[in-house]
Amino acid sequence: QKEVEQDPGPLSVPEGAIVSLNCTYSNSAFQYFMWYRQYSRKGPELLMYTYSSGNKEDGRFTAQVDKSSKYISLFIRDSQPSDSATYLCAMSENNAGNMLTFGGGTRLMVKP
Amino acid sequence: NAGVMQNPRHLVRRRGQEARLRCSPMKGHSHVYWYRQLPEEGLKFMVYLQKENIIDESGMPKERFSAEFPKEGPSILRIQQVVRGDSAAYFCASSPRIGDSSYGYTFGSGTRLTVV
């Protein structure tokens, strides 16, 4: 079993839809949770960062962490074709230069 | 302010040759991380370096792979005697200081290594 599981997709939605992306994990020591967006042939760029459980909102993006269920989500409202990319969840045990453990990524396609 | 610079963007090597991948961190960043991304997989941690020090190399294969971050110049990931299984995208990330590492990562655009 992988330490971080993520449905690879592809997930295809019409423009304007609400998108829900999810990851589950097995390591209860993870405390820092991130979502990265990766366009084809590019490096990942940080979208959202949360610490411990709770919600965080930034524009059209909302990140949720449920540590009791070991489950994190990223919601994208009013999805746009420019949101078409691979979304990677990542997590770490601490904030002290430690490595990030990534999910395999979910490929999202938003159709106009 | 240039981001994390990686070169070359694409590298083709024959089996048995050496591959050298270079990474220049963002200005002011002193921590460098290397990750490998195999096709259809997420990124896997390889090594974490500060200037002249390897801090964590728990993700590095035991043989053929080495990394350095000298006092002057870019960080280098070196793969000796490459095999087809080394074909992947190699990403470098940097962060300014230890307290910002987890959420302060900035990734480069990667080097795509193809072994033929």
mmCIF file of C-alpha atoms in Angstrom:
data_model
loop_
_atom_site.group_PDB
_atom_site.id
_atom_site.type_symbol
_atom_site.label_atom_id
_atom_site.label_comp_id
_atom_site.label_asym_id
_atom_site.label_seq_id
_atom_site.Cartn_x
_atom_site.Cartn_y
_atom_site.Cartn_z
ATOM 1 C CA GLN A 1 0.000 0.000 0.000
ATOM 2 C CA LYS A 2 1.311 3.436 -0.943
ATOM 3 C CA GLU A 3 1.796 5.959 1.825
ATOM 4 C CA VAL A 4 -0.349 8.501 -0.045
ATOM 5 C CA GLU A 5 -3.113 7.387 -2.398
ATOM 6 C CA GLN A 6 -4.602 9.589 -5.089
ATOM 7 C CA ASP A 7 -7.001 8.662 -7.875
ATOM 8 C CA PRO A 8 -5.053 9.182 -11.111
ATOM 9 C CA GLY A 9 -8.091 10.174 -13.176
ATOM 10 C CA PRO A 10 -8.355 11.601 -15.709
ATOM 11 C CA LEU A 11 -11.214 13.645 -14.349
ATOM 12 C CA SER A 12 -13.143 15.455 -17.057
ATOM 13 C CA VAL A 13 -15.614 18.216 -16.142
ATOM 14 C CA PRO A 14 -17.416 21.007 -17.998
ATOM 15 C CA GLU A 15 -16.343 24.593 -17.492
ATOM 16 C CA GLY A 16 -17.954 26.102 -14.404
ATOM 17 C CA ALA A 17 -18.260 22.815 -12.522
ATOM 18 C CA ILE A 18 -17.124 22.282 -8.951
ATOM 19 C CA VAL A 19 -14.181 19.909 -8.835
ATOM 20 C CA SER A 20 -13.312 17.715 -5.872
ATOM 21 C CA LEU A 21 -9.861 16.161 -5.653
ATOM 22 C CA ASN A 22 -8.900 13.844 -2.824
ATOM 23 C CA CYS A 23 -6.025 12.022 -1.180
ATOM 24 C CA THR A 24 -5.885 9.459 1.571
ATOM 25 C CA TYR A 25 -2.810 8.665 3.589
ATOM 26 C CA SER A 26 -1.638 6.129 6.125
ATOM 27 C CA ASN A 27 1.025 7.960 8.157
ATOM 28 C CA SER A 28 -0.662 9.580 11.150
ATOM 29 C CA ALA A 29 2.485 11.674 11.765
ATOM 30 C CA PHE A 30 1.790 13.877 8.741
ATOM 31 C CA GLN A 31 0.897 17.383 9.895
ATOM 32 C CA TYR A 32 1.567 19.632 6.884
ATOM 33 C CA PHE A 33 -0.540 19.228 3.777
ATOM 34 C CA MET A 34 -0.079 20.825 0.396
ATOM 35 C CA TRP A 35 -1.629 20.838 -3.041
ATOM 36 C CA TYR A 36 0.505 21.420 -6.097
ATOM 37 C CA ARG A 37 -0.579 22.044 -9.670
ATOM 38 C CA GLN A 38 1.598 20.742 -12.473
ATOM 39 C CA TYR A 39 1.105 21.695 -16.090
ATOM 40 C CA SER A 40 2.470 19.398 -18.763
ATOM 41 C CA ARG A 41 6.257 19.570 -19.040
ATOM 42 C CA LYS A 42 6.486 21.995 -16.115
ATOM 43 C CA GLY A 43 7.482 21.806 -12.476
ATOM 44 C CA PRO A 44 4.879 21.667 -9.702
ATOM 45 C CA GLU A 45 3.672 24.982 -8.303
ATOM 46 C CA LEU A 46 2.275 25.323 -4.810
ATOM 47 C CA LEU A 47 -1.455 26.067 -4.690
ATOM 48 C CA MET A 48 -2.495 25.553 -1.092
ATOM 49 C CA TYR A 49 -0.818 24.818 2.198
ATOM 50 C CA THR A 50 -2.524 23.795 5.434
ATOM 51 C CA TYR A 51 -1.344 22.724 8.831
ATOM 52 C CA SER A 52 -3.207 20.026 10.765
ATOM 53 C CA SER A 53 -6.985 19.681 10.400
ATOM 54 C CA GLY A 54 -9.334 22.321 9.098
ATOM 55 C CA ASN A 55 -10.238 24.322 6.023
ATOM 56 C CA LYS A 56 -8.410 26.984 4.081
ATOM 57 C CA GLU A 57 -9.822 29.076 1.280
ATOM 58 C CA ASP A 58 -7.982 31.039 -1.397
ATOM 59 C CA GLY A 59 -10.095 32.468 -4.188
ATOM 60 C CA ARG A 60 -11.731 29.602 -6.076
ATOM 61 C CA PHE A 61 -9.716 26.997 -4.159
ATOM 62 C CA THR A 62 -10.581 25.401 -0.813
ATOM 63 C CA ALA A 63 -8.395 22.847 0.950
ATOM 64 C CA GLN A 64 -9.766 20.578 3.652
ATOM 65 C CA VAL A 65 -7.888 18.295 6.003
ATOM 66 C CA ASP A 66 -9.511 15.608 8.149
ATOM 67 C CA LYS A 67 -6.728 14.038 10.155
ATOM 68 C CA SER A 68 -9.085 11.672 11.987
ATOM 69 C CA SER A 69 -9.968 10.067 8.642
ATOM 70 C CA LYS A 70 -6.525 10.643 7.095
ATOM 71 C CA TYR A 71 -8.234 12.345 4.182
ATOM 72 C CA ILE A 72 -7.550 15.629 2.424
ATOM 73 C CA SER A 73 -9.476 17.394 -0.307
ATOM 74 C CA LEU A 74 -9.085 20.245 -2.743
ATOM 75 C CA PHE A 75 -12.198 21.911 -4.130
ATOM 76 C CA ILE A 76 -12.117 24.124 -7.198
ATOM 77 C CA ARG A 77 -15.165 26.316 -7.776
ATOM 78 C CA ASP A 78 -16.171 27.699 -11.159
ATOM 79 C CA SER A 79 -13.547 25.580 -12.889
ATOM 80 C CA GLN A 80 -11.864 27.047 -15.948
ATOM 81 C CA PRO A 81 -10.112 25.410 -18.920
ATOM 82 C CA SER A 82 -6.900 26.941 -17.561
ATOM 83 C CA ASP A 83 -7.306 24.719 -14.487
ATOM 84 C CA SER A 84 -6.602 21.691 -16.695
ATOM 85 C CA ALA A 85 -3.477 20.186 -15.177
ATOM 86 C CA THR A 86 -2.292 17.433 -12.873
ATOM 87 C CA TYR A 87 -2.955 18.082 -9.192
ATOM 88 C CA LEU A 88 -0.590 16.550 -6.682
ATOM 89 C CA CYS A 89 -1.180 16.320 -2.965
ATOM 90 C CA ALA A 90 1.881 16.336 -0.745
ATOM 91 C CA MET A 91 2.459 16.063 2.969
ATOM 92 C CA SER A 92 5.198 16.065 5.559
ATOM 93 C CA GLU A 93 5.677 15.306 9.206
ATOM 94 C CA ASN A 94 7.267 18.602 10.125
ATOM 95 C CA ASN A 95 8.291 21.926 8.742
ATOM 96 C CA ALA A 96 12.007 21.497 9.291
ATOM 97 C CA GLY A 97 13.499 20.806 5.902
ATOM 98 C CA ASN A 98 11.923 17.396 5.715
ATOM 99 C CA MET A 99 11.026 15.607 2.536
ATOM 100 C CA LEU A 100 7.553 15.815 1.061
ATOM 101 C CA THR A 101 5.612 12.630 0.315
ATOM 102 C CA PHE A 102 3.546 13.049 -2.824
ATOM 103 C CA GLY A 103 0.461 11.344 -4.140
ATOM 104 C CA GLY A 104 0.597 10.110 -7.717
ATOM 105 C CA GLY A 105 -1.429 13.038 -9.021
ATOM 106 C CA THR A 106 -4.897 13.433 -10.531
ATOM 107 C CA ARG A 107 -5.167 14.665 -14.107
ATOM 108 C CA LEU A 108 -7.978 17.196 -14.483
ATOM 109 C CA MET A 109 -9.472 18.301 -17.784
ATOM 110 C CA VAL A 110 -11.927 21.194 -17.831
ATOM 111 C CA LYS A 111 -13.787 21.360 -21.134
ATOM 112 C CA PRO A 112 -15.071 24.694 -22.447
ATOM 113 C CA ASN B 1 13.985 37.416 -9.879
ATOM 114 C CA ALA B 2 14.722 34.184 -11.691
ATOM 115 C CA GLY B 3 13.166 31.047 -10.289
ATOM 116 C CA VAL B 4 14.867 27.714 -9.815
ATOM 117 C CA MET B 5 16.904 27.073 -12.932
ATOM 118 C CA GLN B 6 17.540 23.553 -14.121
ATOM 119 C CA ASN B 7 19.579 22.510 -17.094
ATOM 120 C CA PRO B 8 19.566 20.885 -19.416
ATOM 121 C CA ARG B 9 15.818 20.672 -19.978
ATOM 122 C CA HIS B 10 16.230 17.470 -21.945
ATOM 123 C CA LEU B 11 19.102 15.013 -21.779
ATOM 124 C CA VAL B 12 19.583 11.874 -23.825
ATOM 125 C CA ARG B 13 22.196 9.370 -22.745
ATOM 126 C CA ARG B 14 23.134 5.907 -23.957
ATOM 127 C CA ARG B 15 23.188 3.093 -21.453
ATOM 128 C CA GLY B 16 26.423 3.144 -19.497
ATOM 129 C CA GLN B 17 27.080 6.871 -19.918
ATOM 130 C CA GLU B 18 27.043 9.462 -17.171
ATOM 131 C CA ALA B 19 24.303 12.042 -16.688
ATOM 132 C CA ARG B 20 24.887 15.356 -14.921
ATOM 133 C CA LEU B 21 21.891 17.450 -13.977
ATOM 134 C CA ARG B 22 22.340 20.983 -12.706
ATOM 135 C CA CYS B 23 20.188 23.125 -10.468
ATOM 136 C CA SER B 24 20.638 26.747 -9.494
ATOM 137 C CA PRO B 25 18.346 27.641 -6.585
ATOM 138 C CA MET B 26 16.431 30.863 -6.317
ATOM 139 C CA LYS B 27 18.447 33.828 -5.151
ATOM 140 C CA GLY B 28 18.677 33.777 -1.396
ATOM 141 C CA HIS B 29 17.739 30.111 -1.113
ATOM 142 C CA SER B 30 20.280 27.866 0.560
ATOM 143 C CA HIS B 31 18.362 24.590 0.692
ATOM 144 C CA VAL B 32 18.071 22.322 -2.346
ATOM 145 C CA TYR B 33 15.977 19.192 -2.841
ATOM 146 C CA TRP B 34 15.998 16.695 -5.690
ATOM 147 C CA TYR B 35 12.927 14.682 -6.650
ATOM 148 C CA ARG B 36 12.380 12.111 -9.378
ATOM 149 C CA GLN B 37 9.122 11.654 -11.258
ATOM 150 C CA LEU B 38 8.602 8.460 -13.174
ATOM 151 C CA PRO B 39 5.946 8.356 -15.905
ATOM 152 C CA GLU B 40 2.415 8.380 -14.445
ATOM 153 C CA GLU B 41 3.788 8.579 -10.902
ATOM 154 C CA GLY B 42 4.146 11.278 -8.307
ATOM 155 C CA LEU B 43 7.384 12.833 -7.225
ATOM 156 C CA LYS B 44 9.737 10.762 -5.077
ATOM 157 C CA PHE B 45 12.179 12.449 -2.733
ATOM 158 C CA MET B 46 15.833 11.742 -3.444
ATOM 159 C CA VAL B 47 18.099 14.058 -1.503
ATOM 160 C CA TYR B 48 18.179 17.271 0.547
ATOM 161 C CA LEU B 49 21.296 19.438 0.550
ATOM 162 C CA GLN B 50 22.553 22.654 2.006
ATOM 163 C CA LYS B 51 25.727 24.352 0.869
ATOM 164 C CA GLU B 52 28.555 21.807 1.108
ATOM 165 C CA ASN B 53 26.403 19.399 3.142
ATOM 166 C CA ILE B 54 24.136 16.468 2.405
ATOM 167 C CA ILE B 55 21.400 16.611 5.021
ATOM 168 C CA ASP B 56 19.173 13.698 3.995
ATOM 169 C CA GLU B 57 19.886 11.240 1.199
ATOM 170 C CA SER B 58 17.419 8.581 2.298
ATOM 171 C CA GLY B 59 15.740 8.575 -1.122
ATOM 172 C CA MET B 60 18.885 8.137 -3.178
ATOM 173 C CA PRO B 61 19.599 4.765 -4.762
ATOM 174 C CA LYS B 62 22.612 3.218 -3.058
ATOM 175 C CA GLU B 63 24.670 2.930 -6.208
ATOM 176 C CA ARG B 64 25.443 5.129 -9.206
ATOM 177 C CA PHE B 65 23.681 8.226 -7.844
ATOM 178 C CA SER B 66 25.374 11.120 -6.081
ATOM 179 C CA ALA B 67 24.571 14.754 -5.360
ATOM 180 C CA GLU B 68 26.491 17.801 -4.295
ATOM 181 C CA PHE B 69 25.856 21.456 -3.587
ATOM 182 C CA PRO B 70 29.234 23.188 -3.530
ATOM 183 C CA LYS B 71 30.013 26.514 -1.911
ATOM 184 C CA GLU B 72 30.056 28.116 -5.336
ATOM 185 C CA GLY B 73 27.957 27.072 -8.292
ATOM 186 C CA PRO B 74 24.869 24.974 -8.846
ATOM 187 C CA SER B 75 23.806 21.756 -7.213
ATOM 188 C CA ILE B 76 24.671 18.705 -9.307
ATOM 189 C CA LEU B 77 22.845 15.386 -9.456
ATOM 190 C CA ARG B 78 25.119 12.812 -11.031
ATOM 191 C CA ILE B 79 24.050 9.437 -12.350
ATOM 192 C CA GLN B 80 26.808 7.087 -13.397
ATOM 193 C CA GLN B 81 26.407 4.208 -15.842
ATOM 194 C CA VAL B 82 22.816 5.073 -16.621
ATOM 195 C CA VAL B 83 20.262 2.344 -17.307
ATOM 196 C CA ARG B 84 16.871 2.544 -19.040
ATOM 197 C CA GLY B 85 15.115 2.593 -15.657
ATOM 198 C CA ASP B 86 16.761 5.942 -14.895
ATOM 199 C CA SER B 87 14.618 7.581 -17.585
ATOM 200 C CA ALA B 88 12.459 10.063 -15.709
ATOM 201 C CA ALA B 89 11.911 13.732 -14.996
ATOM 202 C CA TYR B 90 14.220 15.035 -12.300
ATOM 203 C CA PHE B 91 13.016 18.095 -10.409
ATOM 204 C CA CYS B 92 14.971 20.374 -8.173
ATOM 205 C CA ALA B 93 13.350 22.574 -5.538
ATOM 206 C CA SER B 94 14.783 25.212 -3.253
ATOM 207 C CA SER B 95 13.719 26.980 -0.088
ATOM 208 C CA PRO B 96 15.136 29.936 1.838
ATOM 209 C CA ARG B 97 15.677 28.425 5.235
ATOM 210 C CA ILE B 98 14.813 25.465 7.340
ATOM 211 C CA GLY B 99 11.660 26.864 8.852
ATOM 212 C CA ASP B 100 10.094 27.503 5.464
ATOM 213 C CA SER B 101 11.041 24.279 3.830
ATOM 214 C CA SER B 102 7.764 22.442 3.627
ATOM 215 C CA TYR B 103 5.618 25.199 2.193
ATOM 216 C CA GLY B 104 8.365 27.369 0.794
ATOM 217 C CA TYR B 105 9.451 24.957 -1.906
ATOM 218 C CA THR B 106 9.877 26.413 -5.376
ATOM 219 C CA PHE B 107 10.339 23.823 -8.069
ATOM 220 C CA GLY B 108 12.277 24.148 -11.275
ATOM 221 C CA SER B 109 10.908 22.994 -14.626
ATOM 222 C CA GLY B 110 12.849 19.757 -14.450
ATOM 223 C CA THR B 111 15.322 17.828 -16.549
ATOM 224 C CA ARG B 112 13.872 15.031 -18.628
ATOM 225 C CA LEU B 113 16.401 12.245 -18.888
ATOM 226 C CA THR B 114 15.974 9.637 -21.588
ATOM 227 C CA VAL B 115 18.281 6.638 -21.629
ATOM 228 C CA VAL B 116 18.483 4.874 -24.978
#
